PDB file of C-alpha atoms in Angstrom:
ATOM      1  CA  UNK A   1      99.837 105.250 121.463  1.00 70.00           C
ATOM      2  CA  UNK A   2      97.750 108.063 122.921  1.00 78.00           C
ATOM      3  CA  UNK A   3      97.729 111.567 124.104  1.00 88.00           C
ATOM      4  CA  UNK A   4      96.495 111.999 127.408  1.00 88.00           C
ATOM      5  CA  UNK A   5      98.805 114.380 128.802  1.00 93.00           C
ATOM      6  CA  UNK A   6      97.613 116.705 125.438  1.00 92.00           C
ATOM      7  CA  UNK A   7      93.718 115.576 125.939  1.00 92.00           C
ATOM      8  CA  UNK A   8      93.939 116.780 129.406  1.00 93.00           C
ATOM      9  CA  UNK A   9      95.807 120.128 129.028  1.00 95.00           C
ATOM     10  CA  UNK A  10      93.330 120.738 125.783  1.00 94.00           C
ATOM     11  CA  UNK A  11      90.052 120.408 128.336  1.00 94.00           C
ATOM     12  CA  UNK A  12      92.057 122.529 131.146  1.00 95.00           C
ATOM     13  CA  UNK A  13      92.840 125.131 128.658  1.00 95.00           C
ATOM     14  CA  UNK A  14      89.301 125.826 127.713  1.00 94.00           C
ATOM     15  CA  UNK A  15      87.938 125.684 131.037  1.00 94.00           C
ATOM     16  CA  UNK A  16      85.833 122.549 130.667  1.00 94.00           C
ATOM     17  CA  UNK A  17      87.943 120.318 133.140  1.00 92.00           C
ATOM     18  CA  UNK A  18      84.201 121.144 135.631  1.00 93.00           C
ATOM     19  CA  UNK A  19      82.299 120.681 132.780  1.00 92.00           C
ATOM     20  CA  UNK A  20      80.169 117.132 132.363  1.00 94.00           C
ATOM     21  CA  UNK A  21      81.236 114.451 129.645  1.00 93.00           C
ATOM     22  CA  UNK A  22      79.030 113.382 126.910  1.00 93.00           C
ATOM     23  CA  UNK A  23      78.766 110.182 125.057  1.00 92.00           C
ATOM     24  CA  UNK A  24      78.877 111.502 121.720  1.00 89.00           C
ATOM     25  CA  UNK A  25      80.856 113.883 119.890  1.00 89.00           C
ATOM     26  CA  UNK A  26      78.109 115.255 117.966  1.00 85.00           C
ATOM     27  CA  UNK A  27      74.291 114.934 117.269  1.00 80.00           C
ATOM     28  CA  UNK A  28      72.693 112.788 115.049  1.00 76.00           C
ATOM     29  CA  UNK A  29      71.955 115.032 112.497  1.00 69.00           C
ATOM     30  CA  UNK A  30      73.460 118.356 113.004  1.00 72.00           C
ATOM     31  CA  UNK A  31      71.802 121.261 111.650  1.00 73.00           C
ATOM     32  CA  UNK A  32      75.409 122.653 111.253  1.00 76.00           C
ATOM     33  CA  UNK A  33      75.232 125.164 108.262  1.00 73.00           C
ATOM     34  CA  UNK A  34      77.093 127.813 106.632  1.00 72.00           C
ATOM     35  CA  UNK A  35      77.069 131.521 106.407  1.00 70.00           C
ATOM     36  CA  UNK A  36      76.531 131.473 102.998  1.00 69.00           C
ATOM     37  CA  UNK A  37      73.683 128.663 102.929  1.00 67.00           C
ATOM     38  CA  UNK A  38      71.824 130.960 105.826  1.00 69.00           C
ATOM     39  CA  UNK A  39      71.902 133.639 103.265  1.00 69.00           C
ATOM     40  CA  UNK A  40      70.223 132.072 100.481  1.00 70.00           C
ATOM     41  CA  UNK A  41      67.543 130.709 102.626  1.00 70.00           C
ATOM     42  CA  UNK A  42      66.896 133.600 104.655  1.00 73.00           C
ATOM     43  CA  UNK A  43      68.020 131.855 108.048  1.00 72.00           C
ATOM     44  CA  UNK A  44      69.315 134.652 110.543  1.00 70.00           C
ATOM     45  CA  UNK A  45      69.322 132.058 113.863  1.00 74.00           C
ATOM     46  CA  UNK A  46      73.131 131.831 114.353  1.00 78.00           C
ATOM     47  CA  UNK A  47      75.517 134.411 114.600  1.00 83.00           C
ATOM     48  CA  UNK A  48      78.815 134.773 113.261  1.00 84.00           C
ATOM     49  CA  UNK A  49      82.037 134.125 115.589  1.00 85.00           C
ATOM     50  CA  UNK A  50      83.744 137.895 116.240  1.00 87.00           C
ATOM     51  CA  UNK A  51      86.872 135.781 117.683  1.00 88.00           C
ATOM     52  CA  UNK A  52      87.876 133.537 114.693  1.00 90.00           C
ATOM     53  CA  UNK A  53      91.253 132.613 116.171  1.00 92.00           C
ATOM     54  CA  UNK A  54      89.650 130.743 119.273  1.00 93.00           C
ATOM     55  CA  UNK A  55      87.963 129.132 116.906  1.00 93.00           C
ATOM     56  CA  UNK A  56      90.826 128.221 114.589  1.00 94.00           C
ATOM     57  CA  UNK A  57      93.154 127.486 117.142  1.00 95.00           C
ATOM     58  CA  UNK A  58      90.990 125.145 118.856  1.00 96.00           C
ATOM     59  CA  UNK A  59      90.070 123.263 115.236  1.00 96.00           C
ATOM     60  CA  UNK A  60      94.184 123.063 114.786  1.00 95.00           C
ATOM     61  CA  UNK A  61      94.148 121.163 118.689  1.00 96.00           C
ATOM     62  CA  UNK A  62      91.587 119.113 117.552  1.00 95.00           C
ATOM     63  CA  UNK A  63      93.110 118.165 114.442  1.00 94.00           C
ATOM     64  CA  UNK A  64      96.414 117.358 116.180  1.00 93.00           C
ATOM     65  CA  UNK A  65      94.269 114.927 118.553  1.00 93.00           C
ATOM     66  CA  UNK A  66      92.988 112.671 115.412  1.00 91.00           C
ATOM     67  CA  UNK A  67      96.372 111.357 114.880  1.00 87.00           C
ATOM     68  CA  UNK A  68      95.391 109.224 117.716  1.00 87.00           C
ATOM     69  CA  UNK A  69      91.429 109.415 117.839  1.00 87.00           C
ATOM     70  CA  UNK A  70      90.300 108.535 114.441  1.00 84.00           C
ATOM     71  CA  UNK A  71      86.771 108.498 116.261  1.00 87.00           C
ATOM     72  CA  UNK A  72      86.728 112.224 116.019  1.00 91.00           C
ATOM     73  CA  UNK A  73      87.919 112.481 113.305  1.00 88.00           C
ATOM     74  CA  UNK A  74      84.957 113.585 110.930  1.00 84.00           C
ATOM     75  CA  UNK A  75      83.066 115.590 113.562  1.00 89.00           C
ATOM     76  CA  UNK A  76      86.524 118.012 113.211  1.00 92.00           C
ATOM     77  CA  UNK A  77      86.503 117.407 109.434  1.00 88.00           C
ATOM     78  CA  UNK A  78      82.938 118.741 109.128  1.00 85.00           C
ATOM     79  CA  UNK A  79      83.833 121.789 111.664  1.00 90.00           C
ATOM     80  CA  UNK A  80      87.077 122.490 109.706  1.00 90.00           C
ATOM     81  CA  UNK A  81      85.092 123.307 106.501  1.00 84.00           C
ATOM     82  CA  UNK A  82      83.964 126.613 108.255  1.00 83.00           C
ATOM     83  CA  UNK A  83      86.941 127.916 108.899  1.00 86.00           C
ATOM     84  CA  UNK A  84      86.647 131.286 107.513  1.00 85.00           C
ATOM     85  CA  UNK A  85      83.372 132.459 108.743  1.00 84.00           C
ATOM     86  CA  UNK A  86      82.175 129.624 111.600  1.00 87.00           C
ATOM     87  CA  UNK A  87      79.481 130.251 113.577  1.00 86.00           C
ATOM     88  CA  UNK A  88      78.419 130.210 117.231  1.00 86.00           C
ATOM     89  CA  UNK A  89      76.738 126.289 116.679  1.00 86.00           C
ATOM     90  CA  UNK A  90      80.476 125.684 114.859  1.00 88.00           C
ATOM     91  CA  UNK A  91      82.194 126.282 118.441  1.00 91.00           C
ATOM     92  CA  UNK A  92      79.596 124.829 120.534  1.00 90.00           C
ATOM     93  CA  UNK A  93      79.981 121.652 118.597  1.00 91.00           C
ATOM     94  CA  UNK A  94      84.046 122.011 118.983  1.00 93.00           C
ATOM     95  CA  UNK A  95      83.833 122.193 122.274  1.00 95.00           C
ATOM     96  CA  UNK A  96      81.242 119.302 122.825  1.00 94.00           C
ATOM     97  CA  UNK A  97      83.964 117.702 120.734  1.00 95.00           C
ATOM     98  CA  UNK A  98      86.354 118.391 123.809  1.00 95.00           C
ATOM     99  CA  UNK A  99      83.547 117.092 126.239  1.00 96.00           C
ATOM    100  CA  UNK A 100      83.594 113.565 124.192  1.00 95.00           C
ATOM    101  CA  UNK A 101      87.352 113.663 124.934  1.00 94.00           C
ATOM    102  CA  UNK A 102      87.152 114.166 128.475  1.00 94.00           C
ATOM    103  CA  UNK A 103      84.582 111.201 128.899  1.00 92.00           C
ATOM    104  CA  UNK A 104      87.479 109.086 127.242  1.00 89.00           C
ATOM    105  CA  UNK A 105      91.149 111.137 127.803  1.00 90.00           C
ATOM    106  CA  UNK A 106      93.541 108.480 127.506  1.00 86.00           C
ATOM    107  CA  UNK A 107      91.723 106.772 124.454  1.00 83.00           C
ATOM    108  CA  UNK A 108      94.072 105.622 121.445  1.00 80.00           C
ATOM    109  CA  UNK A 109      95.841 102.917 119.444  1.00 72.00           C
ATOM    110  CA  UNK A 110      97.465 100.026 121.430  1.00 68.00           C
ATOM    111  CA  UNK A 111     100.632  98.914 119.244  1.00 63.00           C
ATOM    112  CA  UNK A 112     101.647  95.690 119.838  1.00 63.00           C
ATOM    113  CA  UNK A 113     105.179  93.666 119.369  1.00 65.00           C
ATOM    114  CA  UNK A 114     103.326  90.608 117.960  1.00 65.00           C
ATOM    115  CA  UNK A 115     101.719  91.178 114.201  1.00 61.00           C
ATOM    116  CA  UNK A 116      99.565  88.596 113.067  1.00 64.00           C
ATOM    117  CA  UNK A 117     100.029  89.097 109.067  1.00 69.00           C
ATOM    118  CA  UNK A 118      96.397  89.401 108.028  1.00 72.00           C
ATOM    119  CA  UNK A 119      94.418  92.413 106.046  1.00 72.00           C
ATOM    120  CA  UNK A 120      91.520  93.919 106.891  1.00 76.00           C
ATOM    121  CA  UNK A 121      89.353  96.158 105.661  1.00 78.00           C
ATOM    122  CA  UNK A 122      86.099  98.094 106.777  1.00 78.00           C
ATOM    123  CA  UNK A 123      84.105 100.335 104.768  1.00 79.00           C
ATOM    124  CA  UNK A 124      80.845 102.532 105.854  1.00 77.00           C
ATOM    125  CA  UNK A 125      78.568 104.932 103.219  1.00 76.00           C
ATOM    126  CA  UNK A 126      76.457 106.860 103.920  1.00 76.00           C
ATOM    127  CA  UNK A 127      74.282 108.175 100.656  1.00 74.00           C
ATOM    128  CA  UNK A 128      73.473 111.874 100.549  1.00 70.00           C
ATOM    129  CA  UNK A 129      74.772 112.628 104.153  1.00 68.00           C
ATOM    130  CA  UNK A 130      74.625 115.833 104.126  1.00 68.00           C
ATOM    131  CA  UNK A 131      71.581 117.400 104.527  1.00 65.00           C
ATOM    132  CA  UNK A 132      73.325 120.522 102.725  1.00 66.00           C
ATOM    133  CA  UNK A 133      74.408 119.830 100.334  1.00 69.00           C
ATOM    134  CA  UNK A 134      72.964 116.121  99.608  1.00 71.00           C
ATOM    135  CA  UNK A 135      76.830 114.602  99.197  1.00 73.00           C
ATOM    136  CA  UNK A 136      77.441 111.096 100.566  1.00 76.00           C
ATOM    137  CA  UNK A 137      80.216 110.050 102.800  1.00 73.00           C
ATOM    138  CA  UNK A 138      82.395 107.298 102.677  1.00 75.00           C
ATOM    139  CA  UNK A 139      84.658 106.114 105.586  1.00 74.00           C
ATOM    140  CA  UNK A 140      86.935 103.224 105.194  1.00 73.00           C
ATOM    141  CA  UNK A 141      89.840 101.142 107.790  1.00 73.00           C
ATOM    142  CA  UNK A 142      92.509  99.627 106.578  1.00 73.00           C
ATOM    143  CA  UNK A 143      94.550  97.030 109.134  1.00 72.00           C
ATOM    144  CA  UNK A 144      97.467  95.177 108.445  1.00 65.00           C
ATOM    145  CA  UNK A 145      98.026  92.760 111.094  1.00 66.00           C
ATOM    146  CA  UNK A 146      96.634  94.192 114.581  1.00 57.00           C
ATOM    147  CA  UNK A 147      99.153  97.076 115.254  1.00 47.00           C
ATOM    148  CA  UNK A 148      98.655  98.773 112.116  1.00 44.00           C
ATOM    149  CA  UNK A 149      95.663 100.971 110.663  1.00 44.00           C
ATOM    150  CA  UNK A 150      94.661 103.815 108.304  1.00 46.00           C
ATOM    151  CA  UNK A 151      91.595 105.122 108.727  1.00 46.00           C
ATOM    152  CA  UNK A 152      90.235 107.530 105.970  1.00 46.00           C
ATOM    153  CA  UNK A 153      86.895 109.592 105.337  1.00 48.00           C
ATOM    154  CA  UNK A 154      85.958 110.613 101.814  1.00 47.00           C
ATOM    155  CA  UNK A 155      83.258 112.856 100.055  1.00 49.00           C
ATOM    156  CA  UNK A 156      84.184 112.510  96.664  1.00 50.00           C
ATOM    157  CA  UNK A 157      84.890 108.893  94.588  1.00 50.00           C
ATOM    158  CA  UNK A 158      88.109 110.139  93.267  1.00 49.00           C
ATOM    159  CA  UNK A 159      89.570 111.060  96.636  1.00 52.00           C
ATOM    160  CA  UNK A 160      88.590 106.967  97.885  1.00 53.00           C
ATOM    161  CA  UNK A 161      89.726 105.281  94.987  1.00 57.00           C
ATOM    162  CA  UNK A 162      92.872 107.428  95.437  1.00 57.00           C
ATOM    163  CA  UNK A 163      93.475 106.305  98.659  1.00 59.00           C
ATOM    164  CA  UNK A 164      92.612 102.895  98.374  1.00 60.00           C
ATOM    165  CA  UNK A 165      95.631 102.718  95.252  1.00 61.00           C
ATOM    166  CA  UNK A 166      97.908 104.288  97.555  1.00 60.00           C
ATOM    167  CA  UNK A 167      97.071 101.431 100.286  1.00 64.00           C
ATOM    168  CA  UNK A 168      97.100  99.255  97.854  1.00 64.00           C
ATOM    169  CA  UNK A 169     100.665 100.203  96.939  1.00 65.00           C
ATOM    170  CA  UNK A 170     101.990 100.354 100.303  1.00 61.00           C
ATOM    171  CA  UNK A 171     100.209  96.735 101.030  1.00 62.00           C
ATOM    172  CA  UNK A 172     101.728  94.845  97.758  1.00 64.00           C
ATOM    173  CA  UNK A 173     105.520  95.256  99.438  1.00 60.00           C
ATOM    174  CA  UNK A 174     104.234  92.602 102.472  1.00 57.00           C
ATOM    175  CA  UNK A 175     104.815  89.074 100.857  1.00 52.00           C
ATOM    176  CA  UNK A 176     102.280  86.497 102.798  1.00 50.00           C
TER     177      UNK A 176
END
């Protein structure tokens, strides 16, 4: 399952279908920060987007695309918390986020008839994150079998121990 007729049209749309791929869809360590934290350390290096619906619309494209790329899916999550006043960085890392794609268009989950009836489960933290705000990250993966997956990102404990209930719900139905 992929979308690489949608991948495709996304990097024609913006103009980038010249432009050359990168490896990565973000930096290690972005200095990504907000309009608010700029203000209360006197940081005037980035301006302010005047066109926040390019902006928007291209975070809602990119959020339609993680149904099938969970591998970009926190770089959008991160942009997506600036929706209503992102900055210039905040669309130059969207649209290096639509560079990553191009290197890989047609990337996605491969469904297959034959389940094996095993459960997996993957789990990455990452203490104090952030260099914001200091909060930790938590990313977990979920398989059932090999067709199957649910791949989740949390910032807070009682968001993860939330999901992992609900997977644990939907799991306990599958008799071994």
């Amino acid at each position: 399952m992929h979308q690489h007729k949608y991948a495709l049209e996304l990097i024609a749309d913006l103009g980038l279908s010249g432009s050359k791929p990168v490896d990565y869809p973000i930096e290690t360590n972005p200095k990504l920060t907000t309009s608010e934290f700029d203000a209360c350390t006197g940081s005037s290096d980035d301006t302010l987007l005047t066109d926040l619906g390019s902006y928007q619309r291209l975070l809602g494209k990119l959020l339609y695309l993680t149904i099938t790329r969970p591998d970009i899916s926190f770089v959008v999550q991160s942009l997506s918390q600036c929706m209503h006043i992102p900055k210039a960085s905040y669309m130059e890392a969207a649209l290096k986020v639509v560079r990553y794609i191009k290197s890989s268009p047609g990337l996605g989950f491969l469904l297959n008839a034959h389940c094996s009836e095993s459960l997996s489960a993957f789990c990455d933290a990452n203490w104090a994150a952030c260099p914001n705000t200091r909060n930790s990250v938590t990313g977990y993966f979920v398989k059932f079998g090999k067709p199957k997956g649910t791949y989740m990102q949390a910032a807070n404990e009682v968001s993860k121990r939330d999901e992992m209930h609900w997977t644990r719900r939907q799991t306990s139905d599958f008799d071994p």
